[in-house]
Each structure stands twice: as structure tokens, then as C-alpha cells.
Coordinates of C-alpha atoms in Angstrom, one line a residue:
M1 CA -13.2 22.1 18.1
S2 CA -10.4 19.1 18.7
A3 CA -7.4 20.1 16.5
V4 CA -3.8 20.9 17.2
I5 CA -3.7 24.1 15.4
T6 CA -6.4 26.3 14.4
L7 CA -6.3 27.2 10.4
D8 CA -8.8 29.4 8.4
D9 CA -10.3 27.0 5.8
S10 CA -9.0 28.8 2.9
V11 CA -5.9 28.0 4.2
T12 CA -6.4 24.0 4.7
R13 CA -7.6 24.0 1.4
L14 CA -4.6 25.7 0.1
L15 CA -2.6 23.2 1.9
L16 CA -4.4 20.4 0.3
A17 CA -4.0 21.8 -3.0
V18 CA -0.5 22.1 -2.5
V19 CA -0.1 18.5 -1.1
V20 CA -1.9 17.2 -4.5
A21 CA -0.3 19.6 -7.0
L22 CA 3.2 20.3 -5.5
P23 CA 4.6 16.8 -6.6
L24 CA 3.5 17.3 -10.1
V25 CA 4.8 20.8 -10.4
G26 CA 8.0 19.3 -9.0
A27 CA 8.3 16.9 -11.3
A28 CA 8.1 19.2 -14.1
T29 CA 11.0 21.2 -12.7
A30 CA 13.0 18.0 -12.2
L31 CA 13.5 18.1 -16.3
L32 CA 14.8 21.5 -16.2
P33 CA 18.5 22.7 -15.4
A34 CA 19.1 23.1 -11.5
P35 CA 19.4 27.0 -10.6
P36 CA 23.3 27.8 -9.9
G37 CA 22.8 27.7 -6.0
L38 CA 21.4 24.1 -6.0
R39 CA 23.5 22.3 -8.7
G40 CA 25.9 20.5 -6.1
R41 CA 28.6 18.5 -7.2
S42 CA 26.8 17.1 -10.3
P43 CA 23.7 17.3 -12.3
E44 CA 22.6 13.8 -11.0
Q45 CA 22.9 15.1 -7.5
A46 CA 21.1 18.1 -7.9
V47 CA 18.0 16.4 -9.4
L48 CA 18.1 14.1 -6.4
R49 CA 18.5 16.5 -4.1
H50 CA 15.3 18.5 -5.8
G51 CA 13.2 15.2 -5.1
V52 CA 14.0 15.0 -1.5
V53 CA 13.1 18.7 -1.3
V54 CA 9.7 18.5 -3.0
T55 CA 8.8 15.4 -0.8
G56 CA 10.0 17.1 2.3
V57 CA 7.7 20.0 1.5
V58 CA 4.7 17.8 0.5
L59 CA 5.4 15.7 3.9
A60 CA 5.7 19.0 5.8
A61 CA 2.1 20.2 4.2
T62 CA 0.6 17.0 5.0
L63 CA 1.4 17.1 8.6
L64 CA 0.5 20.8 8.9
L65 CA -2.9 19.8 7.5
A66 CA -3.2 16.7 10.1
A67 CA -2.6 19.2 12.5
S68 CA -5.3 21.4 11.5
F69 CA -7.6 18.6 11.3
D70 CA -10.8 18.7 13.7
R71 CA -10.9 15.3 14.9
D72 CA -14.5 16.0 16.6
A73 CA -15.7 16.1 13.0
A74 CA -13.7 13.3 11.6
A75 CA -16.7 12.0 9.7
R76 CA -17.5 15.0 7.2
P77 CA -15.0 16.0 4.5
Q78 CA -12.6 19.2 5.2
A79 CA -10.4 21.4 3.5
V80 CA -12.9 21.0 0.7
T81 CA -12.2 22.1 -2.9
D82 CA -15.2 22.0 -5.3
L83 CA -14.9 23.5 -8.5
E84 CA -16.7 22.7 -11.9
W85 CA -14.7 21.0 -14.2
I86 CA -16.7 18.9 -17.1
P87 CA -20.2 20.3 -16.8
A88 CA -21.7 18.1 -19.7
L89 CA -20.5 15.0 -17.6
G90 CA -21.5 16.4 -14.1
V91 CA -17.6 15.9 -13.1
R92 CA -15.8 18.2 -10.5
L93 CA -13.0 18.9 -9.3
H94 CA -14.0 18.3 -5.8
L95 CA -11.1 17.3 -3.3
G96 CA -11.3 16.8 0.6
V97 CA -9.7 14.7 3.5
D98 CA -11.8 13.3 6.3
G99 CA -10.7 10.3 9.2
I100 CA -10.4 7.9 6.5
S101 CA -8.4 9.4 4.2
L102 CA -6.3 11.7 6.2
P103 CA -3.9 8.7 7.8
L104 CA -3.2 7.5 4.1
L105 CA -2.3 11.2 3.0
V106 CA 0.3 11.1 6.0
L107 CA 1.7 7.7 5.3
T108 CA 2.0 8.4 1.2
A109 CA 3.9 11.4 1.8
L110 CA 6.1 10.0 4.7
L111 CA 7.0 7.0 2.3
G112 CA 7.5 9.4 -0.8
F113 CA 9.9 11.5 1.5
L114 CA 11.6 8.4 2.8
C115 CA 11.7 7.0 -0.9
A116 CA 13.7 10.3 -2.2
L117 CA 15.8 10.3 0.5
H118 CA 16.9 6.9 0.0
A119 CA 17.5 7.3 -3.6
Y120 CA 19.5 10.3 -2.9
R121 CA 21.8 8.3 -0.6
R122 CA 21.9 5.2 -2.6
P123 CA 20.6 5.6 -6.2
P124 CA 19.5 3.0 -8.3
A125 CA 21.3 1.6 -10.8
G126 CA 19.7 2.4 -14.2
P127 CA 18.9 5.5 -16.6
H128 CA 19.7 9.2 -15.6
P129 CA 18.1 9.9 -12.3
T130 CA 16.1 12.9 -13.8
A131 CA 13.5 10.5 -15.2
L132 CA 13.7 8.5 -11.9
V133 CA 12.8 11.9 -9.7
A134 CA 10.4 12.9 -12.2
L135 CA 8.4 9.6 -12.2
L136 CA 8.6 9.2 -8.5
L137 CA 7.0 12.7 -8.0
V138 CA 4.1 11.9 -10.6
L139 CA 3.4 8.8 -8.8
L140 CA 3.2 10.2 -5.5
S141 CA 0.7 13.0 -6.9
G142 CA -1.1 10.5 -8.3
A143 CA -1.4 8.6 -4.8
L144 CA -2.2 11.7 -2.8
A145 CA -5.1 12.8 -5.3
T146 CA -6.8 9.4 -4.9
F147 CA -6.9 9.6 -1.4
A148 CA -8.0 13.4 -1.5
A149 CA -10.9 12.8 -4.4
L150 CA -14.1 12.9 -3.9
D151 CA -15.7 12.7 -7.5
L152 CA -15.7 9.1 -9.0
I153 CA -14.1 10.1 -12.2
L154 CA -11.7 12.0 -10.7
F155 CA -10.4 9.4 -8.3
F156 CA -10.5 7.0 -11.2
L157 CA -8.1 9.2 -13.0
A158 CA -5.8 9.7 -10.0
F159 CA -6.3 5.9 -9.5
E160 CA -4.5 5.2 -12.9
M161 CA -2.1 7.9 -12.7
V162 CA 0.2 5.9 -11.0
L163 CA 0.2 3.1 -13.2
I164 CA 2.7 4.4 -16.2
P165 CA 5.3 5.8 -13.5
M166 CA 5.2 2.2 -11.7
Y167 CA 5.6 0.3 -15.1
F168 CA 8.8 2.6 -15.8
L169 CA 10.2 2.3 -12.2
I170 CA 10.1 -1.5 -12.3
A171 CA 11.0 -1.8 -16.3
R172 CA 14.1 0.8 -16.0
W173 CA 15.6 0.5 -12.4
G174 CA 14.5 -3.1 -11.5
G175 CA 16.8 -6.2 -11.3
G176 CA 16.5 -9.5 -13.3
G177 CA 13.2 -10.1 -14.8
S178 CA 11.9 -6.5 -14.6
G179 CA 10.5 -6.4 -18.1
P180 CA 8.3 -9.5 -17.6
A181 CA 7.3 -8.1 -14.1
A182 CA 6.4 -4.7 -15.2
R183 CA 4.2 -6.1 -18.1
R184 CA 2.2 -8.7 -15.9
F185 CA 1.9 -5.6 -13.4
V186 CA 0.4 -3.5 -16.5
V187 CA -1.9 -6.1 -17.7
Y188 CA -3.3 -7.0 -14.5
T189 CA -4.0 -3.6 -13.6
L190 CA -5.3 -2.3 -17.2
V191 CA -8.1 -5.1 -16.8
G192 CA -8.8 -3.8 -13.2
S193 CA -9.3 -0.3 -14.5
V194 CA -11.5 -1.1 -17.7
L195 CA -14.0 -3.1 -15.3
M196 CA -13.7 -0.5 -12.5
L197 CA -14.4 2.6 -15.0
L198 CA -17.8 0.2 -16.3
G199 CA -18.7 0.1 -12.8
F200 CA -18.2 3.7 -12.1
L201 CA -20.1 4.6 -15.3
L202 CA -23.0 2.5 -14.1
L203 CA -23.4 3.9 -10.6
G204 CA -22.7 7.4 -11.8
G205 CA -25.3 7.0 -14.2
R206 CA -27.9 5.0 -12.4
A207 CA -27.5 7.5 -9.2
G208 CA -27.6 10.6 -11.5
T209 CA -24.0 11.8 -9.7
F210 CA -20.4 11.0 -9.4
D211 CA -20.1 12.6 -6.4
M212 CA -19.0 10.1 -3.9
T213 CA -20.5 12.3 -0.9
A214 CA -23.6 12.5 -2.4
L215 CA -23.7 8.5 -3.2
A216 CA -22.3 7.8 0.4
A217 CA -25.4 9.8 1.6
A218 CA -27.9 8.4 -0.7
Q219 CA -26.8 4.6 0.7
G220 CA -27.9 3.2 -2.6
E221 CA -31.4 4.8 -2.6
G222 CA -33.1 4.0 -6.1
L223 CA -30.5 1.5 -7.1
G224 CA -31.9 -1.8 -7.4
R225 CA -30.2 -4.9 -5.8
G226 CA -29.2 -6.1 -9.4
V227 CA -27.5 -3.1 -10.2
Q228 CA -25.5 -3.1 -6.9
I229 CA -24.3 -6.4 -7.4
L230 CA -23.2 -5.7 -10.9
V231 CA -21.3 -2.4 -9.6
V232 CA -19.8 -4.3 -6.5
L233 CA -18.4 -6.9 -9.1
A234 CA -17.3 -4.7 -11.7
V235 CA -15.2 -2.0 -9.4
G236 CA -14.8 -4.8 -6.9
L237 CA -12.6 -6.7 -9.2
G238 CA -10.8 -3.6 -10.2
F239 CA -10.2 -3.0 -6.4
A240 CA -9.3 -6.5 -5.8
I241 CA -6.7 -6.8 -8.7
K242 CA -4.9 -3.5 -6.9
T243 CA -5.3 -5.0 -3.4
P244 CA -4.1 -7.8 -4.5
M245 CA -6.8 -10.3 -3.4
W246 CA -6.0 -14.1 -3.7
P247 CA -6.3 -15.5 -6.4
L248 CA -5.7 -12.1 -8.5
H249 CA -2.5 -11.4 -6.9
G250 CA -0.2 -13.3 -9.5
W251 CA 1.4 -9.7 -10.5
L252 CA 2.7 -8.9 -7.2
P253 CA 5.5 -11.1 -6.3
P254 CA 7.1 -11.0 -9.5
A255 CA 7.3 -7.0 -9.4
H256 CA 8.4 -6.7 -5.9
T257 CA 11.1 -9.0 -6.5
A258 CA 12.3 -6.9 -9.7
A259 CA 11.7 -3.7 -8.3
P260 CA 14.6 -1.3 -7.2
T261 CA 14.0 -0.5 -3.2
I262 CA 12.1 2.3 -3.6
G263 CA 9.4 0.6 -5.8
S264 CA 9.0 -2.0 -3.7
V265 CA 8.3 0.3 -0.8
L266 CA 5.8 2.3 -3.0
L267 CA 4.0 -0.7 -4.3
A268 CA 3.6 -2.0 -0.8
G269 CA 2.9 1.2 1.2
V270 CA 0.9 3.0 -0.9
L271 CA -0.1 1.5 -4.1
L272 CA -2.0 -1.6 -2.6
K273 CA -3.7 0.7 0.0
T274 CA -5.5 2.5 -2.9
G275 CA -7.5 -0.7 -3.4
T276 CA -8.8 -1.4 -0.1
Y277 CA -9.4 2.5 0.4
G278 CA -11.6 2.1 -2.4
L279 CA -13.6 -0.7 -1.0
V280 CA -14.2 1.3 1.8
R281 CA -14.5 4.8 0.2
V282 CA -16.7 3.8 -2.7
L283 CA -18.5 0.6 -2.4
L284 CA -19.5 0.2 1.4
P285 CA -21.4 3.4 1.4
A286 CA -22.7 3.7 -1.9
V287 CA -23.8 0.1 -2.7
P288 CA -24.5 -1.3 0.8
E289 CA -27.4 -3.8 -0.5
G290 CA -24.8 -5.3 -3.2
T291 CA -21.5 -5.3 -1.1
A292 CA -23.8 -7.3 1.8
A293 CA -24.7 -9.7 -0.7
L294 CA -21.5 -10.4 -1.8
A295 CA -19.4 -9.8 1.7
P296 CA -19.1 -13.7 2.4
W297 CA -17.5 -14.3 -0.9
L298 CA -15.1 -11.5 0.1
G299 CA -14.4 -13.3 3.6
A300 CA -13.7 -16.7 2.1
L301 CA -11.1 -15.4 -0.5
A302 CA -9.8 -12.9 2.3
V303 CA -8.8 -16.1 4.5
T304 CA -7.9 -18.3 1.5
G305 CA -4.9 -15.6 0.6
I306 CA -4.1 -15.5 4.3
V307 CA -3.6 -19.1 4.9
Y308 CA -2.3 -19.8 1.1
S309 CA 0.2 -16.9 1.1
S310 CA 1.6 -18.1 4.5
L311 CA 1.9 -21.6 3.1
V312 CA 3.9 -20.2 0.6
C313 CA 6.3 -18.1 2.3
L314 CA 6.8 -21.3 4.6
D315 CA 8.1 -23.2 1.9
L316 CA 10.1 -20.5 0.4
V317 CA 11.9 -19.7 3.4
R318 CA 13.0 -23.5 3.8
G319 CA 14.4 -23.2 0.1
G320 CA 16.2 -20.2 0.7
A321 CA 14.1 -18.0 -1.5
D322 CA 14.7 -14.2 -2.1
L323 CA 13.6 -12.1 0.9
K324 CA 11.9 -9.7 -1.2
L325 CA 10.1 -12.6 -2.5
L326 CA 9.1 -13.4 1.0
I327 CA 8.1 -10.1 1.9
A328 CA 5.8 -9.6 -1.4
W329 CA 4.0 -12.9 -0.8
S330 CA 3.4 -11.9 3.0
S331 CA 1.7 -8.8 1.8
V332 CA -1.1 -10.9 0.3
G333 CA -1.8 -12.7 3.7
H334 CA -1.5 -9.1 5.6
M335 CA -3.9 -7.4 3.0
G336 CA -6.2 -10.4 3.3
F337 CA -6.8 -9.5 7.1
V338 CA -7.6 -5.9 5.8
L339 CA -10.3 -7.7 3.3
L340 CA -11.4 -9.7 6.0
G341 CA -12.1 -6.5 8.6
I342 CA -14.3 -5.0 5.5
A343 CA -16.1 -8.1 4.9
T344 CA -17.7 -8.1 8.5
L345 CA -19.2 -4.8 7.7
T346 CA -19.3 -3.8 11.4
P347 CA -17.8 -0.8 12.4
T348 CA -14.9 -2.5 14.5
G349 CA -14.2 -4.6 11.4
V350 CA -13.9 -1.2 8.9
N351 CA -11.8 0.1 11.7
A352 CA -9.5 -2.8 11.8
A353 CA -8.9 -2.7 8.2
L354 CA -8.0 1.0 8.3
F355 CA -5.5 0.4 10.9
A356 CA -4.2 -2.8 9.2
N357 CA -3.4 -0.7 6.4
I358 CA -1.4 1.9 7.9
A359 CA 0.2 -0.7 9.8
H360 CA 1.1 -2.6 6.9
G361 CA 2.5 0.4 4.9
L362 CA 4.6 1.4 7.6
I363 CA 6.0 -2.6 8.6
T364 CA 6.5 -3.5 5.2
G365 CA 7.9 -0.3 3.7
L366 CA 10.5 -0.5 6.1
L367 CA 11.3 -3.9 5.8
F368 CA 11.9 -3.4 2.3
L369 CA 14.5 -0.8 3.0
L370 CA 16.0 -2.8 5.3
V371 CA 16.0 -5.5 2.7
G372 CA 17.9 -3.1 0.6
A373 CA 20.3 -2.4 3.4
I374 CA 21.4 -5.8 3.5
R375 CA 21.8 -6.2 -0.1
E376 CA 24.2 -3.2 -0.2
R377 CA 26.0 -4.9 2.7
T378 CA 26.0 -8.5 1.5
G379 CA 25.6 -8.4 -2.1
T380 CA 22.5 -10.5 -2.3
T381 CA 19.1 -10.9 -0.5
R382 CA 18.7 -14.6 -1.2
L383 CA 18.4 -16.5 2.3
D384 CA 20.5 -19.7 0.8
E385 CA 23.3 -17.2 -0.1
L386 CA 23.0 -15.2 3.1
T387 CA 23.2 -18.3 5.2
A388 CA 26.0 -20.5 3.5
R389 CA 28.9 -21.5 4.9
G390 CA 31.7 -18.5 5.6
S391 CA 29.5 -16.1 3.9
G392 CA 30.0 -13.6 7.1
A393 CA 26.5 -12.3 6.3
R394 CA 25.2 -13.0 9.9
L395 CA 23.6 -9.4 10.7
Y396 CA 23.8 -9.6 14.9
G397 CA 27.6 -10.1 14.5
R398 CA 28.2 -8.0 11.0
A399 CA 25.9 -5.1 11.4
P400 CA 24.0 -5.3 15.0
R401 CA 21.7 -2.5 14.9
L402 CA 20.5 -3.3 11.3
G403 CA 19.9 -7.1 12.6
A404 CA 18.2 -5.8 15.5
L405 CA 15.8 -3.5 13.6
F406 CA 15.1 -6.0 11.1
A407 CA 14.1 -8.5 13.8
F408 CA 12.2 -5.8 15.4
T409 CA 10.2 -5.3 12.4
A410 CA 9.7 -9.0 11.6
M411 CA 8.3 -9.2 14.9
A412 CA 5.7 -6.0 14.4
S413 CA 4.7 -7.9 11.0
L414 CA 4.1 -11.2 12.3
G415 CA 1.6 -9.6 14.8
L416 CA 3.3 -9.8 18.0
P417 CA 0.8 -8.2 20.6
G418 CA 1.5 -4.5 21.6
L419 CA 3.3 -3.7 17.9
A420 CA 1.5 -2.0 15.1
G421 CA 0.9 -5.1 13.2
F422 CA -1.1 -6.9 16.1
W423 CA -4.0 -4.5 16.4
G424 CA -5.5 -4.3 12.6
E425 CA -5.3 -8.6 12.6
F426 CA -6.6 -8.7 16.1
L427 CA -9.8 -6.6 15.5
A428 CA -10.5 -8.1 12.3
M429 CA -10.6 -11.4 13.7
L430 CA -12.5 -10.1 16.5
A431 CA -15.2 -8.7 14.0
A432 CA -15.3 -12.0 12.3
Y433 CA -16.7 -13.5 15.5
D434 CA -19.6 -11.1 15.4
P435 CA -20.4 -10.0 11.9
A436 CA -22.9 -7.6 10.7
P437 CA -26.8 -8.8 11.2
G438 CA -27.5 -10.4 8.0
L439 CA -24.3 -12.6 7.6
P440 CA -23.5 -16.3 7.9
R441 CA -22.3 -16.1 11.4
P442 CA -21.2 -19.8 11.0
A443 CA -18.9 -19.3 8.0
Y444 CA -17.4 -16.1 9.7
L445 CA -16.5 -18.3 12.4
V446 CA -14.7 -20.7 10.1
F447 CA -12.9 -17.3 8.7
L448 CA -11.6 -16.6 12.2
A449 CA -10.3 -19.9 12.8
L450 CA -8.4 -20.0 9.2
A451 CA -7.2 -16.6 10.1
G452 CA -6.1 -17.8 13.2
L453 CA -4.1 -20.4 11.8
G454 CA -2.8 -18.3 9.2
T455 CA -1.1 -15.9 11.9
L456 CA 0.4 -18.9 13.4
L457 CA 2.2 -20.0 9.7
T458 CA 3.3 -16.3 9.5
A459 CA 5.0 -16.5 12.8
A460 CA 6.8 -19.9 11.9
W461 CA 8.2 -18.7 8.5
L462 CA 9.0 -15.3 9.6
L463 CA 11.2 -16.6 12.8
I464 CA 12.8 -19.3 10.6
A465 CA 13.8 -15.9 8.4
V466 CA 15.0 -13.7 11.3
R467 CA 17.0 -16.6 12.6
R468 CA 18.6 -17.5 9.4
V469 CA 19.5 -13.8 8.3
C470 CA 20.4 -12.6 12.0
A471 CA 22.2 -15.4 13.2
G472 CA 23.2 -17.2 10.2
E473 CA 21.8 -20.4 10.8
G474 CA 21.8 -22.7 7.8
E475 CA 20.0 -26.2 7.1
E476 CA 22.9 -27.8 9.1
D477 CA 21.6 -26.3 12.2
Q478 CA 18.3 -26.9 11.5
V479 CA 19.0 -30.6 12.0
G480 CA 21.0 -30.0 14.9
G481 CA 24.4 -29.7 13.1
A482 CA 26.5 -26.3 14.4
W483 CA 29.3 -24.9 12.3
Q484 CA 31.5 -21.6 12.1
A485 CA 31.8 -19.0 9.5

């Protein structure tokens, strides 16, 4: 057994139950008055501290679960709970973790804790923080349950559990345009949810089970090619909207721009991962023939998103757009690399997608936290205002450590070799060079070339953004005229 510590199976099952259920319990208790010893200076401080404590315990339990994980048996679910729930429909409370879901559990718990800590230190402007903490914990519980669920219906319920909390985080604590952005987010995801549910019902009805482990073991046996393609179209569209995949990305830039800092971090670091995770967890093993039939189309849309989002970012950065909008658009491109890795249907490509998922969550989450810090120090996140004459917003001079961290994180985002953003994107392109047998290799070579072009365009706009934010260079400097602040 290859684990840092050895725990009994009953203990690991309890740990997973705590990880999934404790945020819900914490959300309910956040609505109650704080105990006398935990009231702090004010009720607002007490409830924000409550959020930090609950998410901290969840993170500790997740790390303990990860330390007890048997890496020699990473392919099989561990810490499994399998209880009867709705016998008439064959739906079960089936939870477990394996090598695919465990890193995402840790990432979600970490980002949830950092968001709670950020809200405690810098509460977003808006209604009383009690609702903020409760919504944050409900969203965290839904995301954790999504990555732990091993039953299709349970997975769907957990997948949708994050929708309402995120809507209110954007609508009630967001900035300008938060109402329309939140409504667009709900409309897009609801359409995807309906399609996904229809696909799940078709898959479970034809296969005779909603158990994801049984569906994966069957490898599509008993399901005709037409049925498999219908399942991939329905379920895949639902996942593609949440990823988001071009051209179904229209909800993401407005939502990121309007959301508070913690909302942007959770959107990029957690919610986008549920879509790509679903593709790997559900579609690849359960309907392999249907997935193979549509994989080239997935690859084509993925690289289109990579190039398109990079061109949009290049145009926005030259026009002095909002940093949050730039990072939101960059997420479309980064998730395109994840989709490209999945579309190759090779072990290298799928592992590249899983690695890029984690790297994007860490890098983009940190970028949004840094942009929030820049707003606190300068009052704006617009490039044209940050680099305006006399703004004094040059980070290298005004906040050198913040500027250095922003530049370092941007280098990781553009895929600098040796940093986290490089490995997933490089392996995805390597997998595109030699896709799975039966896939059109010439098409994938074109995908490889376009993805490489996307990396160059991404480097171009990110370097311009770093120069303007950290060194304070405006349009005058870009044409050779230097000026002093």
C-alpha cells in the first residue's frame, strides 16, 4: 500500500462524509446566533470567522483523506459509501474518490478556505455577510459532492447544487452589471442542465443502472452507436456550457467581470472544472463509441476557442480593458487545452487534461485574488486607468511584492516551461500529435498547429498586460515616448 498514513476503511468513509456534508451543516449553523465565546467584535465578524473555521476543517479533512489514499490502487474508488436512497429508481447514495477526483477535491477545499479567509479579511460590499457565508458553504458542498458522487442522479443533483448560490453571489455582491450577468449565467446553465438530465436518463434507462462504476466497467456494452451519440450530444452540451467551450462561453466573461473576488475565484477554480471532470468521469468510459465519433469535433471547437480567446484578449489589452475581463477570456483558451487533451482519447491527453484542470484552478484563482488586491490599492482594475498619466499605480514601485507575484503568476498562466501552466498544455499538444487509433491524424496535426499559435498569442497579450500593470507603461511608451508619473 502506497499511502502517507494508513487509516481504517470506516475512518476514510467518515472523512469523505465530513468533507461533503460539513459545509451544509456549517451553512445551516451560520444562520444561527454565534455562541458567546465566538461572537468577536460584531455579529458580522463572528459569521465570517465561522466560514473560515468550517472551510478550514473541511480542508484539513480533505488533506487527511488525501494522505490516506492508496496511490497503488488509484484507479479504483476508495473511501466508498454505497447506501440505498430511492429504490424505485435505482438511485443510491454512492460516494467515493479515486485518482481523478481526489486532486479536484483538494483543490476545491483549498480554494473554498482561501475564499472564506479573503471574505473575512476583505468582506465584499453588499448585504449582511450571514447570507454570503451560508451561500459560500452550500456552493462548496455541492462542488465537493460533484467530485465524490458515483451515481448519475446524485452527480446531477450535486452538479446543480452550485447554481443558485453562485447566482446570488454574483447578483447580490457583484459590481456593475451584476444582475444581467447573473441572469445570463442561470439561463445558460439551466439549458445545459436540462440537456444533461435527458442524456443521463437515456443512458441510465438503456443501460439499466445509474451507477457510474458499473457504467464505466460495461464500456458501452448493450448501447448502440446511435444511442451513444445521442447521449454524448445531450450530456456533452451540458458539460460544454459549464466548461465553457467556444461558442457556448457567452455567460463567462460578464459573470467574471461582475462577480466579487471570491465569486470569480470559485467560478474559475471550481465550477469550470465540473464540466471537464464530467466529460472524463461519465462520457469517456460509459459511451466510448459515441465519444470517439464526436471527438474530432470537440478538438476543432477546442482549438477554435484557444485562438479566438487569445485574439480577443490581445485586442482587449491594447484597448485598456478590465483585468478581470481579460482573465475571464483567458479561461476560455486554457479550458480549450483541457478539451483538446480529452479529444485525443489517449492516456497522455486525458492526463494532460486532468493536470491542466488543476493548474488552471490554482493559477487563475490566484490571479483573481491578486486583481482583487490591486483594486483595493488603486481603486480600479482597468488597464487604461492603471496606466494613466500620474496614476501612480505601477506595482513594481508601489507594491513590489504584489507586482512580482502578479508577474510570476502571469508567467505560469502563459505556460512558461517549468511552471504549472506548461505541463498540461504541452502534453495536450503532444497527445494531439499522436491521437487514438481511428481518429483522423491530419486533422489533429492542424489542431496541434493552431494550439501552438494560441500559446504565442497568449504570451503576447499577457506580457503586454504585465508590462502595463507592473511597470506602468501606457500607450506613449508603446510608441517610444517615455513619461514620468
